[in-house]
mmCIF file of C-alpha atoms and ligand atoms in Angstrom:
data_model
loop_
_atom_site.group_PDB
_atom_site.id
_atom_site.type_symbol
_atom_site.label_atom_id
_atom_site.label_comp_id
_atom_site.label_asym_id
_atom_site.label_seq_id
_atom_site.Cartn_x
_atom_site.Cartn_y
_atom_site.Cartn_z
ATOM 1 C CA MET A 1 107.849 94.211 69.629
ATOM 2 C CA LYS A 2 106.459 92.340 72.603
ATOM 3 C CA THR A 3 107.077 94.012 75.958
ATOM 4 C CA LYS A 4 109.710 92.096 77.883
ATOM 5 C CA ILE A 5 109.722 94.251 80.971
ATOM 6 C CA PRO A 6 106.387 95.876 81.698
ATOM 7 C CA PHE A 7 106.260 99.052 83.738
ATOM 8 C CA GLY A 8 104.386 97.117 86.390
ATOM 9 C CA ASP A 9 103.101 93.590 86.927
ATOM 10 C CA LEU A 10 100.745 92.616 89.737
ATOM 11 C CA LEU A 11 100.750 88.908 89.029
ATOM 12 C CA PRO A 12 104.072 87.886 90.659
ATOM 13 C CA GLN A 13 103.095 89.341 94.057
ATOM 14 C CA PHE A 14 99.788 87.460 93.860
ATOM 15 C CA LYS A 15 101.572 84.228 93.041
ATOM 16 C CA SER A 16 103.998 84.657 95.959
ATOM 17 C CA TYR A 17 101.136 84.262 98.445
ATOM 18 C CA GLN A 18 98.541 82.688 96.171
ATOM 19 C CA GLN A 19 97.351 80.019 98.601
ATOM 20 C CA GLU A 20 96.831 82.532 101.411
ATOM 21 C CA TYR A 21 94.892 84.893 99.153
ATOM 22 C CA GLU A 22 92.699 82.160 97.769
ATOM 23 C CA ASP A 23 91.965 80.786 101.233
ATOM 24 C CA ALA A 24 91.014 84.253 102.476
ATOM 25 C CA ALA A 25 88.715 84.979 99.535
ATOM 26 C CA LEU A 26 87.045 81.603 99.814
ATOM 27 C CA ARG A 27 86.455 82.091 103.537
ATOM 28 C CA VAL A 28 84.562 85.303 102.787
ATOM 29 C CA LEU A 29 82.594 83.780 99.922
ATOM 30 C CA ARG A 30 81.479 80.971 102.179
ATOM 31 C CA SER A 31 80.650 83.259 105.104
ATOM 32 C CA GLY A 32 77.496 84.754 103.592
ATOM 33 C CA TRP A 33 78.484 88.341 104.652
ATOM 34 C CA TYR A 34 80.112 90.580 102.038
ATOM 35 C CA VAL A 35 80.260 94.258 103.017
ATOM 36 C CA LEU A 36 81.379 95.852 106.318
ATOM 37 C CA GLY A 37 81.682 92.720 108.419
ATOM 38 C CA GLN A 38 84.233 90.933 110.561
ATOM 39 C CA SER A 39 86.975 90.927 107.901
ATOM 40 C CA VAL A 40 86.748 94.713 107.613
ATOM 41 C CA ALA A 41 86.796 95.146 111.402
ATOM 42 C CA ASP A 42 89.792 92.803 111.666
ATOM 43 C CA PHE A 43 91.712 94.570 108.927
ATOM 44 C CA GLU A 44 90.968 97.981 110.432
ATOM 45 C CA GLU A 45 92.415 96.847 113.735
ATOM 46 C CA GLN A 46 95.478 95.257 112.152
ATOM 47 C CA PHE A 47 96.162 98.300 110.000
ATOM 48 C CA ALA A 48 95.802 100.694 112.939
ATOM 49 C CA ASN A 49 98.224 98.521 114.919
ATOM 50 C CA TYR A 50 100.675 98.365 112.043
ATOM 51 C CA LEU A 51 100.771 102.147 111.804
ATOM 52 C CA GLY A 52 100.579 102.802 115.507
ATOM 53 C CA VAL A 53 97.348 104.830 115.499
ATOM 54 C CA LYS A 54 94.155 104.360 117.443
ATOM 55 C CA TYR A 55 91.657 104.112 114.591
ATOM 56 C CA ALA A 56 91.553 102.984 110.985
ATOM 57 C CA VAL A 57 88.282 103.077 109.067
ATOM 58 C CA GLY A 58 87.972 101.270 105.750
ATOM 59 C CA VAL A 59 86.321 103.064 102.837
ATOM 60 C CA ALA A 60 85.826 102.439 99.127
ATOM 61 C CA ASN A 61 88.889 104.243 97.737
ATOM 62 C CA GLY A 62 91.524 106.891 98.350
ATOM 63 C CA LEU A 63 89.611 109.789 96.848
ATOM 64 C CA ASP A 64 86.660 109.099 99.139
ATOM 65 C CA ALA A 65 89.038 109.017 102.108
ATOM 66 C CA LEU A 66 90.381 112.463 101.171
ATOM 67 C CA THR A 67 86.894 113.814 100.553
ATOM 68 C CA MET A 68 85.668 112.564 103.922
ATOM 69 C CA ALA A 69 88.748 113.875 105.698
ATOM 70 C CA PHE A 70 88.067 117.475 104.686
ATOM 71 C CA ARG A 71 84.336 117.065 105.303
ATOM 72 C CA THR A 72 85.079 115.845 108.821
ATOM 73 C CA LEU A 73 87.373 118.805 109.461
ATOM 74 C CA GLN A 74 84.572 121.073 108.179
ATOM 75 C CA ILE A 75 86.802 122.558 105.526
ATOM 76 C CA GLY A 76 84.784 123.799 102.579
ATOM 77 C CA VAL A 77 83.651 126.888 100.682
ATOM 78 C CA GLY A 78 85.815 129.907 101.426
ATOM 79 C CA ASP A 79 88.603 127.847 102.972
ATOM 80 C CA GLU A 80 92.077 127.297 101.558
ATOM 81 C CA VAL A 81 94.170 124.144 101.725
ATOM 82 C CA ILE A 82 97.887 124.147 101.020
ATOM 83 C CA VAL A 83 99.074 121.306 98.802
ATOM 84 C CA GLN A 84 102.097 120.698 96.608
ATOM 85 C CA GLY A 85 101.755 121.639 92.951
ATOM 86 C CA ASN A 86 102.916 118.259 91.694
ATOM 87 C CA ALA A 87 100.348 116.288 93.688
ATOM 88 C CA TYR A 88 98.210 113.614 92.084
ATOM 89 C CA ILE A 89 94.878 114.928 90.828
ATOM 90 C CA ALA A 90 92.898 112.979 93.475
ATOM 91 C CA CYS A 91 94.604 114.944 96.262
ATOM 92 C CA VAL A 92 93.320 118.190 94.791
ATOM 93 C CA MET A 93 89.877 116.764 94.084
ATOM 94 C CA GLY A 94 89.520 115.717 97.724
ATOM 95 C CA VAL A 95 89.849 119.412 98.553
ATOM 96 C CA THR A 96 87.708 120.892 95.798
ATOM 97 C CA ILE A 97 84.825 118.398 96.039
ATOM 98 C CA ASN A 98 84.219 119.991 99.420
ATOM 99 C CA GLY A 99 84.205 123.459 97.853
ATOM 100 C CA ALA A 100 87.556 124.456 99.353
ATOM 101 C CA THR A 101 90.332 126.061 97.304
ATOM 102 C CA PRO A 102 93.727 124.425 96.792
ATOM 103 C CA VAL A 103 96.717 126.724 97.185
ATOM 104 C CA PHE A 104 99.713 125.223 95.460
ATOM 105 C CA VAL A 105 103.235 125.228 96.847
ATOM 106 C CA GLU A 106 106.224 124.150 94.795
ATOM 107 C CA PRO A 107 107.836 120.789 95.635
ATOM 108 C CA ASP A 108 111.316 120.281 97.046
ATOM 109 C CA GLU A 109 114.112 118.335 95.372
ATOM 110 C CA TYR A 110 112.531 115.121 96.740
ATOM 111 C CA HIS A 111 109.269 115.871 94.898
ATOM 112 C CA ASN A 112 107.458 116.444 98.191
ATOM 113 C CA LEU A 113 105.900 119.596 99.638
ATOM 114 C CA ASN A 114 108.701 122.118 100.210
ATOM 115 C CA PRO A 115 108.360 123.179 103.859
ATOM 116 C CA ASP A 116 110.377 126.356 103.274
ATOM 117 C CA LEU A 117 107.744 127.698 100.882
ATOM 118 C CA ILE A 118 104.603 127.024 102.930
ATOM 119 C CA GLU A 119 104.464 130.078 105.172
ATOM 120 C CA ALA A 120 104.464 132.525 102.273
ATOM 121 C CA LYS A 121 101.195 130.966 101.102
ATOM 122 C CA ILE A 122 99.327 131.097 104.409
ATOM 123 C CA THR A 123 96.421 133.563 104.511
ATOM 124 C CA LYS A 124 93.499 134.208 106.848
ATOM 125 C CA LYS A 125 91.559 131.602 104.855
ATOM 126 C CA THR A 126 94.110 128.805 105.214
ATOM 127 C CA LYS A 127 92.668 125.932 107.210
ATOM 128 C CA ALA A 128 94.881 122.958 106.484
ATOM 129 C CA ILE A 129 98.022 121.562 104.895
ATOM 130 C CA LEU A 130 97.581 118.474 102.739
ATOM 131 C CA VAL A 131 100.855 116.561 102.744
ATOM 132 C CA VAL A 132 101.281 114.057 99.930
ATOM 133 C CA HIS A 133 104.116 111.595 100.518
ATOM 134 C CA LEU A 134 104.764 111.284 96.824
ATOM 135 C CA TYR A 135 106.339 108.294 95.081
ATOM 136 C CA GLY A 136 106.675 106.508 98.439
ATOM 137 C CA GLN A 137 108.947 108.958 100.239
ATOM 138 C CA ALA A 138 108.010 110.482 103.592
ATOM 139 C CA SER A 139 107.774 114.267 103.585
ATOM 140 C CA ARG A 140 109.797 116.444 105.976
ATOM 141 C CA MET A 141 107.240 116.233 108.749
ATOM 142 C CA ASP A 142 109.225 117.979 111.505
ATOM 143 C CA GLN A 143 109.143 121.293 109.667
ATOM 144 C CA ILE A 144 105.612 120.829 108.350
ATOM 145 C CA MET A 145 104.143 120.001 111.764
ATOM 146 C CA ALA A 146 105.933 122.970 113.336
ATOM 147 C CA ILE A 147 104.434 125.324 110.751
ATOM 148 C CA ALA A 148 100.959 123.827 111.235
ATOM 149 C CA LYS A 149 101.228 124.259 114.987
ATOM 150 C CA LYS A 150 102.465 127.821 114.727
ATOM 151 C CA HIS A 151 99.572 128.835 112.456
ATOM 152 C CA ASP A 152 96.941 126.559 114.014
ATOM 153 C CA LEU A 153 96.352 124.593 110.818
ATOM 154 C CA LYS A 154 95.023 121.064 110.432
ATOM 155 C CA VAL A 155 97.262 118.513 108.738
ATOM 156 C CA VAL A 156 95.924 115.822 106.430
ATOM 157 C CA GLU A 157 98.396 113.256 105.122
ATOM 158 C CA ASP A 158 97.853 111.523 101.803
ATOM 159 C CA CYS A 159 99.621 108.181 102.240
ATOM 160 C CA ALA A 160 98.248 106.525 99.114
ATOM 161 C CA GLN A 161 101.824 105.965 97.915
ATOM 162 C CA SER A 162 103.639 105.691 101.242
ATOM 163 C CA HIS A 163 102.352 102.671 103.204
ATOM 164 C CA GLY A 164 105.112 101.980 105.726
ATOM 165 C CA ALA A 165 107.372 104.944 104.884
ATOM 166 C CA LYS A 166 108.811 106.788 107.871
ATOM 167 C CA PHE A 167 110.166 110.185 108.812
ATOM 168 C CA ASN A 168 112.529 110.161 111.752
ATOM 169 C CA GLY A 169 111.466 106.599 112.515
ATOM 170 C CA GLN A 170 107.771 107.520 112.680
ATOM 171 C CA MET A 171 105.246 106.126 110.211
ATOM 172 C CA THR A 172 103.665 108.400 107.656
ATOM 173 C CA GLY A 173 100.002 108.592 108.503
ATOM 174 C CA THR A 174 100.640 109.165 112.207
ATOM 175 C CA PHE A 175 101.664 112.835 112.180
ATOM 176 C CA GLY A 176 98.553 114.676 111.061
ATOM 177 C CA ASP A 177 94.974 115.012 112.279
ATOM 178 C CA ILE A 178 93.713 112.604 109.644
ATOM 179 C CA SER A 179 95.530 110.433 107.121
ATOM 180 C CA CYS A 180 94.188 108.935 103.938
ATOM 181 C CA PHE A 181 95.188 105.700 102.263
ATOM 182 C CA SER A 182 94.337 104.065 98.962
ATOM 183 C CA PHE A 183 94.485 100.314 98.415
ATOM 184 C CA TYR A 184 94.133 100.507 94.638
ATOM 185 C CA PRO A 185 95.775 97.331 93.265
ATOM 186 C CA SER A 186 99.025 98.998 92.145
ATOM 187 C CA LYS A 187 99.654 100.719 95.500
ATOM 188 C CA ASN A 188 102.250 99.183 97.817
ATOM 189 C CA LEU A 189 99.475 97.804 100.018
ATOM 190 C CA GLY A 190 97.140 97.094 97.144
ATOM 191 C CA ALA A 191 93.904 95.157 97.195
ATOM 192 C CA PHE A 192 92.444 93.187 94.287
ATOM 193 C CA GLY A 193 89.935 95.879 93.527
ATOM 194 C CA ASP A 194 89.308 99.309 95.043
ATOM 195 C CA GLY A 195 89.765 100.165 98.686
ATOM 196 C CA GLY A 196 90.893 102.930 100.997
ATOM 197 C CA ALA A 197 91.127 103.951 104.639
ATOM 198 C CA LEU A 198 91.054 106.928 106.935
ATOM 199 C CA VAL A 199 93.223 106.831 110.039
ATOM 200 C CA THR A 200 93.268 109.062 113.086
ATOM 201 C CA ASN A 201 93.884 109.151 116.821
ATOM 202 C CA ASN A 202 90.716 111.192 117.316
ATOM 203 C CA GLN A 203 87.743 109.086 118.392
ATOM 204 C CA THR A 204 85.156 111.669 117.309
ATOM 205 C CA HIS A 205 86.696 111.764 113.825
ATOM 206 C CA ALA A 206 86.747 107.952 113.621
ATOM 207 C CA GLU A 207 83.074 107.733 114.536
ATOM 208 C CA HIS A 208 82.276 110.416 111.998
ATOM 209 C CA PHE A 209 84.080 108.451 109.237
ATOM 210 C CA LYS A 210 82.010 105.355 110.081
ATOM 211 C CA MET A 211 78.818 107.351 109.836
ATOM 212 C CA LEU A 212 79.842 109.127 106.627
ATOM 213 C CA ARG A 213 80.825 105.965 104.760
ATOM 214 C CA ASN A 214 77.377 104.499 105.325
ATOM 215 C CA TYR A 215 75.008 107.264 104.083
ATOM 216 C CA GLY A 216 75.511 109.333 107.213
ATOM 217 C CA SER A 217 73.877 106.708 109.367
ATOM 218 C CA ARG A 218 74.925 105.604 112.838
ATOM 219 C CA VAL A 219 71.685 103.854 113.708
ATOM 220 C CA ARG A 220 70.224 101.787 110.888
ATOM 221 C CA TYR A 221 67.770 103.788 108.745
ATOM 222 C CA TYR A 222 68.276 107.011 110.722
ATOM 223 C CA PHE A 223 70.370 109.570 108.861
ATOM 224 C CA GLU A 224 72.244 112.392 110.578
ATOM 225 C CA GLU A 225 74.010 113.883 107.611
ATOM 226 C CA VAL A 226 74.101 113.579 103.821
ATOM 227 C CA GLY A 227 76.809 110.958 103.606
ATOM 228 C CA PHE A 228 78.461 108.672 101.098
ATOM 229 C CA ASN A 229 78.224 105.092 100.027
ATOM 230 C CA SER A 230 81.889 104.341 100.547
ATOM 231 C CA ARG A 231 82.217 100.969 102.170
ATOM 232 C CA LEU A 232 85.071 98.491 102.076
ATOM 233 C CA ASP A 233 83.973 95.012 101.137
ATOM 234 C CA GLU A 234 84.819 91.859 102.999
ATOM 235 C CA ILE A 235 86.814 90.179 100.247
ATOM 236 C CA GLN A 236 89.114 93.173 99.816
ATOM 237 C CA ALA A 237 89.565 93.496 103.579
ATOM 238 C CA ALA A 238 90.424 89.801 103.958
ATOM 239 C CA LEU A 239 92.918 90.020 101.080
ATOM 240 C CA LEU A 240 94.423 93.198 102.550
ATOM 241 C CA SER A 241 94.950 91.419 105.879
ATOM 242 C CA VAL A 242 96.981 88.790 104.042
ATOM 243 C CA LYS A 243 99.059 91.391 102.224
ATOM 244 C CA LEU A 244 99.578 93.502 105.331
ATOM 245 C CA LYS A 245 101.277 90.531 107.007
ATOM 246 C CA HIS A 246 103.786 90.532 104.156
ATOM 247 C CA LEU A 247 104.049 94.276 103.623
ATOM 248 C CA ASP A 248 107.435 94.689 105.292
ATOM 249 C CA GLU A 249 109.014 91.958 103.153
ATOM 250 C CA LEU A 250 107.379 93.420 100.032
ATOM 251 C CA THR A 251 108.794 96.826 100.948
ATOM 252 C CA ALA A 252 112.251 95.335 101.558
ATOM 253 C CA GLU A 253 112.160 93.810 98.081
ATOM 254 C CA ARG A 254 111.288 97.194 96.537
ATOM 255 C CA GLU A 255 114.122 98.749 98.524
ATOM 256 C CA THR A 256 116.592 96.221 97.112
ATOM 257 C CA LEU A 257 115.393 96.956 93.575
ATOM 258 C CA ALA A 258 115.659 100.708 94.160
ATOM 259 C CA ASN A 259 119.156 100.384 95.607
ATOM 260 C CA ASN A 260 120.231 98.353 92.575
ATOM 261 C CA TYR A 261 119.050 101.146 90.308
ATOM 262 C CA LEU A 262 120.708 103.780 92.472
ATOM 263 C CA SER A 263 124.079 102.047 92.493
ATOM 264 C CA SER A 264 124.080 100.884 88.865
ATOM 265 C CA ILE A 265 122.469 103.456 86.600
ATOM 266 C CA ILE A 266 125.147 105.739 85.251
ATOM 267 C CA ASN A 267 124.026 108.107 82.540
ATOM 268 C CA LYS A 268 124.431 111.887 82.474
ATOM 269 C CA GLN A 269 120.946 112.301 81.047
ATOM 270 C CA VAL A 270 119.299 110.410 83.891
ATOM 271 C CA ILE A 271 119.281 112.060 87.320
ATOM 272 C CA LEU A 272 118.473 109.556 90.035
ATOM 273 C CA PRO A 273 116.019 110.191 92.875
ATOM 274 C CA ALA A 274 117.307 111.327 96.273
ATOM 275 C CA VAL A 275 115.936 110.551 99.710
ATOM 276 C CA ALA A 276 115.889 113.327 102.294
ATOM 277 C CA PRO A 277 117.892 112.968 105.516
ATOM 278 C CA ARG A 278 115.804 111.137 108.170
ATOM 279 C CA ALA A 279 113.173 110.184 105.579
ATOM 280 C CA SER A 280 112.599 106.726 104.172
ATOM 281 C CA SER A 281 110.999 105.704 100.920
ATOM 282 C CA VAL A 282 108.953 102.586 100.259
ATOM 283 C CA TRP A 283 109.646 103.116 96.561
ATOM 284 C CA HIS A 284 106.100 103.092 95.311
ATOM 285 C CA LEU A 285 107.676 104.512 92.173
ATOM 286 C CA PHE A 286 111.248 104.955 90.997
ATOM 287 C CA VAL A 287 111.198 108.353 89.348
ATOM 288 C CA VAL A 288 114.176 109.746 87.473
ATOM 289 C CA TYR A 289 114.640 113.211 86.002
ATOM 290 C CA VAL A 290 115.577 113.123 82.326
ATOM 291 C CA THR A 291 117.747 116.064 81.327
ATOM 292 C CA GLY A 292 117.597 115.404 77.598
ATOM 293 C CA ASP A 293 114.687 114.617 75.304
ATOM 294 C CA ARG A 294 112.370 112.515 77.466
ATOM 295 C CA GLN A 295 110.273 111.196 74.607
ATOM 296 C CA LYS A 296 113.413 109.981 72.871
ATOM 297 C CA LEU A 297 114.389 107.962 75.937
ATOM 298 C CA ILE A 298 110.859 106.553 76.304
ATOM 299 C CA ASP A 299 110.886 105.462 72.664
ATOM 300 C CA TYR A 300 114.373 103.987 72.999
ATOM 301 C CA LEU A 301 113.417 101.915 76.057
ATOM 302 C CA ASN A 302 110.152 100.913 74.464
ATOM 303 C CA GLN A 303 112.050 99.594 71.470
ATOM 304 C CA TYR A 304 113.715 97.113 73.852
ATOM 305 C CA GLY A 305 110.405 96.199 75.427
ATOM 306 C CA ILE A 306 110.948 98.272 78.566
ATOM 307 C CA GLY A 307 107.823 100.004 79.831
ATOM 308 C CA THR A 308 107.855 103.411 81.511
ATOM 309 C CA VAL A 309 105.175 105.818 82.754
ATOM 310 C CA ILE A 310 105.161 109.559 83.498
ATOM 311 C CA HIS A 311 103.882 110.494 86.972
ATOM 312 C CA TYR A 312 102.428 112.940 86.044
ATOM 313 C CA PRO A 313 102.537 114.627 82.633
ATOM 314 C CA GLN A 314 100.150 117.458 83.535
ATOM 315 C CA PRO A 315 100.105 119.164 86.929
ATOM 316 C CA PRO A 316 96.622 119.696 88.428
ATOM 317 C CA HIS A 317 96.718 123.502 88.058
ATOM 318 C CA LEU A 318 97.067 123.134 84.267
ATOM 319 C CA SER A 319 94.438 120.428 83.873
ATOM 320 C CA GLN A 320 91.133 121.150 82.191
ATOM 321 C CA ALA A 321 89.381 120.127 85.397
ATOM 322 C CA TYR A 322 90.907 123.125 87.173
ATOM 323 C CA GLN A 323 90.569 125.764 84.489
ATOM 324 C CA TYR A 324 88.322 127.624 86.904
ATOM 325 C CA LEU A 325 91.290 128.295 89.173
ATOM 326 C CA ALA A 326 92.556 130.492 86.314
ATOM 327 C CA MET A 327 96.156 129.410 86.695
ATOM 328 C CA HIS A 328 98.559 129.366 83.796
ATOM 329 C CA LYS A 329 101.781 127.859 82.548
ATOM 330 C CA GLY A 330 104.587 129.607 84.383
ATOM 331 C CA ASP A 331 102.692 129.950 87.671
ATOM 332 C CA LEU A 332 104.524 126.972 89.198
ATOM 333 C CA PRO A 333 107.788 126.708 87.244
ATOM 334 C CA LEU A 334 109.376 123.872 89.228
ATOM 335 C CA THR A 335 106.183 121.794 89.273
ATOM 336 C CA GLU A 336 105.898 122.278 85.526
ATOM 337 C CA ASP A 337 109.555 121.474 84.971
ATOM 338 C CA TYR A 338 109.144 118.189 86.853
ATOM 339 C CA ALA A 339 106.047 117.355 84.789
ATOM 340 C CA ASP A 340 108.123 117.853 81.650
ATOM 341 C CA HIS A 341 111.110 115.777 82.790
ATOM 342 C CA VAL A 342 110.130 112.983 85.217
ATOM 343 C CA LEU A 343 110.012 109.369 84.137
ATOM 344 C CA SER A 344 109.135 106.294 86.213
ATOM 345 C CA LEU A 345 111.174 103.153 85.591
ATOM 346 C CA PRO A 346 109.790 99.641 86.106
ATOM 347 C CA ILE A 347 109.781 98.581 89.762
ATOM 348 C CA TYR A 348 107.469 95.952 91.171
ATOM 349 C CA ASN A 349 107.419 93.001 93.515
ATOM 350 C CA GLY A 350 108.610 89.975 91.637
ATOM 351 C CA MET A 351 110.764 91.906 89.174
ATOM 352 C CA SER A 352 113.696 89.599 88.521
ATOM 353 C CA LYS A 353 117.373 90.466 88.736
ATOM 354 C CA SER A 354 117.845 89.721 85.045
ATOM 355 C CA GLN A 355 114.927 91.967 84.107
ATOM 356 C CA GLN A 356 116.362 94.774 86.166
ATOM 357 C CA ASP A 357 119.885 94.236 84.849
ATOM 358 C CA PHE A 358 118.520 94.558 81.325
ATOM 359 C CA VAL A 359 116.873 97.905 82.153
ATOM 360 C CA ILE A 360 120.113 99.147 83.726
ATOM 361 C CA LYS A 361 122.217 97.970 80.772
ATOM 362 C CA LYS A 362 119.962 99.674 78.243
ATOM 363 C CA LEU A 363 119.879 102.899 80.256
ATOM 364 C CA ASN A 364 123.645 102.950 80.604
ATOM 365 C CA GLU A 365 124.089 102.367 76.867
ATOM 366 C CA TYR A 366 121.698 105.207 75.993
ATOM 367 C CA LYS A 367 123.315 108.221 74.346
HETATM 368 C C1 LIG B 1 96.094 106.617 94.117
HETATM 369 C C2 LIG B 1 96.150 107.905 94.814
HETATM 370 C C3 LIG B 1 95.002 108.536 95.319
HETATM 371 C C4 LIG B 1 93.624 108.058 95.012
HETATM 372 O O1 LIG B 1 93.332 106.779 95.419
HETATM 373 P P1 LIG B 1 92.141 105.977 94.698
HETATM 374 O O2 LIG B 1 91.975 104.781 95.561
HETATM 375 O O3 LIG B 1 92.580 105.667 93.315
HETATM 376 O O4 LIG B 1 90.936 106.869 94.730
HETATM 377 C C5 LIG B 1 95.153 109.690 96.044
HETATM 378 N N1 LIG B 1 96.358 110.229 96.262
HETATM 379 C C6 LIG B 1 97.483 109.686 95.782
HETATM 380 C C7 LIG B 1 98.787 110.324 96.081
HETATM 381 C C8 LIG B 1 97.415 108.517 95.026
HETATM 382 O O5 LIG B 1 98.546 107.985 94.542
#
């Protein structure tokens, strides 16, 4: 049966601002300059202003941003980084590519790093806390920052899913030493290709990011450090500037969709997501907890053409990539329980009321 309601659809948000996007892309095409130029510099400034930080540096993707963040903080072999067990794999890779060891902490009921469980995991080797604002919801930054301060730890925020989310009225990405963003097309501030950014208030860090992204070069053809080729291109930057102007209205639309789900889905087998006091969510994903047989619900929805995705079916510590950490099923029971029960419902800019009503109706009829 043909899918009536896909899990996600990027076309409606393009069409909403189609003329602006096409004008921006054409301007770059006709400019004769395609990588690290004026459009990148302009976007970096606009994005820094939007967040309320001093510096934003565009890079090729979110994983590179994470990798460069830990490199800049000189966190590597022999060092430990605290991260939540249910993080996305890229968060963990950003740590391990540098040779550092991830130390997993169980999530809280909001699927974010549980601040109450951090201190028990701190050792002499702990250098940083990596905070992943998962599914679009800001983590409990008051507690996390207090712990970091007490133990003299760096804080890196992964905001790849949380563009514009706030804790206590303050933007995610402005609490830690360095914050990392992805502009992968399906992210809330998504480009039309790959992109990412590092943000910081530290000028030395910002200059280091600019050197790192361009082969470790500050002065053309002189290389200070073995760097990366991780540059943001002009077309993506110009398109991101267009989307950034509309980000707050796009977020408001997601909020409306999420609130509709929250007020209308009534089914004992479907536990709805909660938002922590003083936190906001930009609803990158709408993730429910299925108490019954998850696969049965997926198949049922699929039969009506409703797409769903699991974020994520296998936690990093159980993935083949991290076999060398020698962790096993049972080591992180809550993380593993979430992996077995979470399900993301369709939510995207341009999702119509009738599409959403159909999803709600089918969920409420499910037995
Ligand atoms: C998407 C994502 C990343 C990686 O970003 P890419 O641009 O795909 O490399 C990192 N962390 C989180 C939480 C993400 O959702």
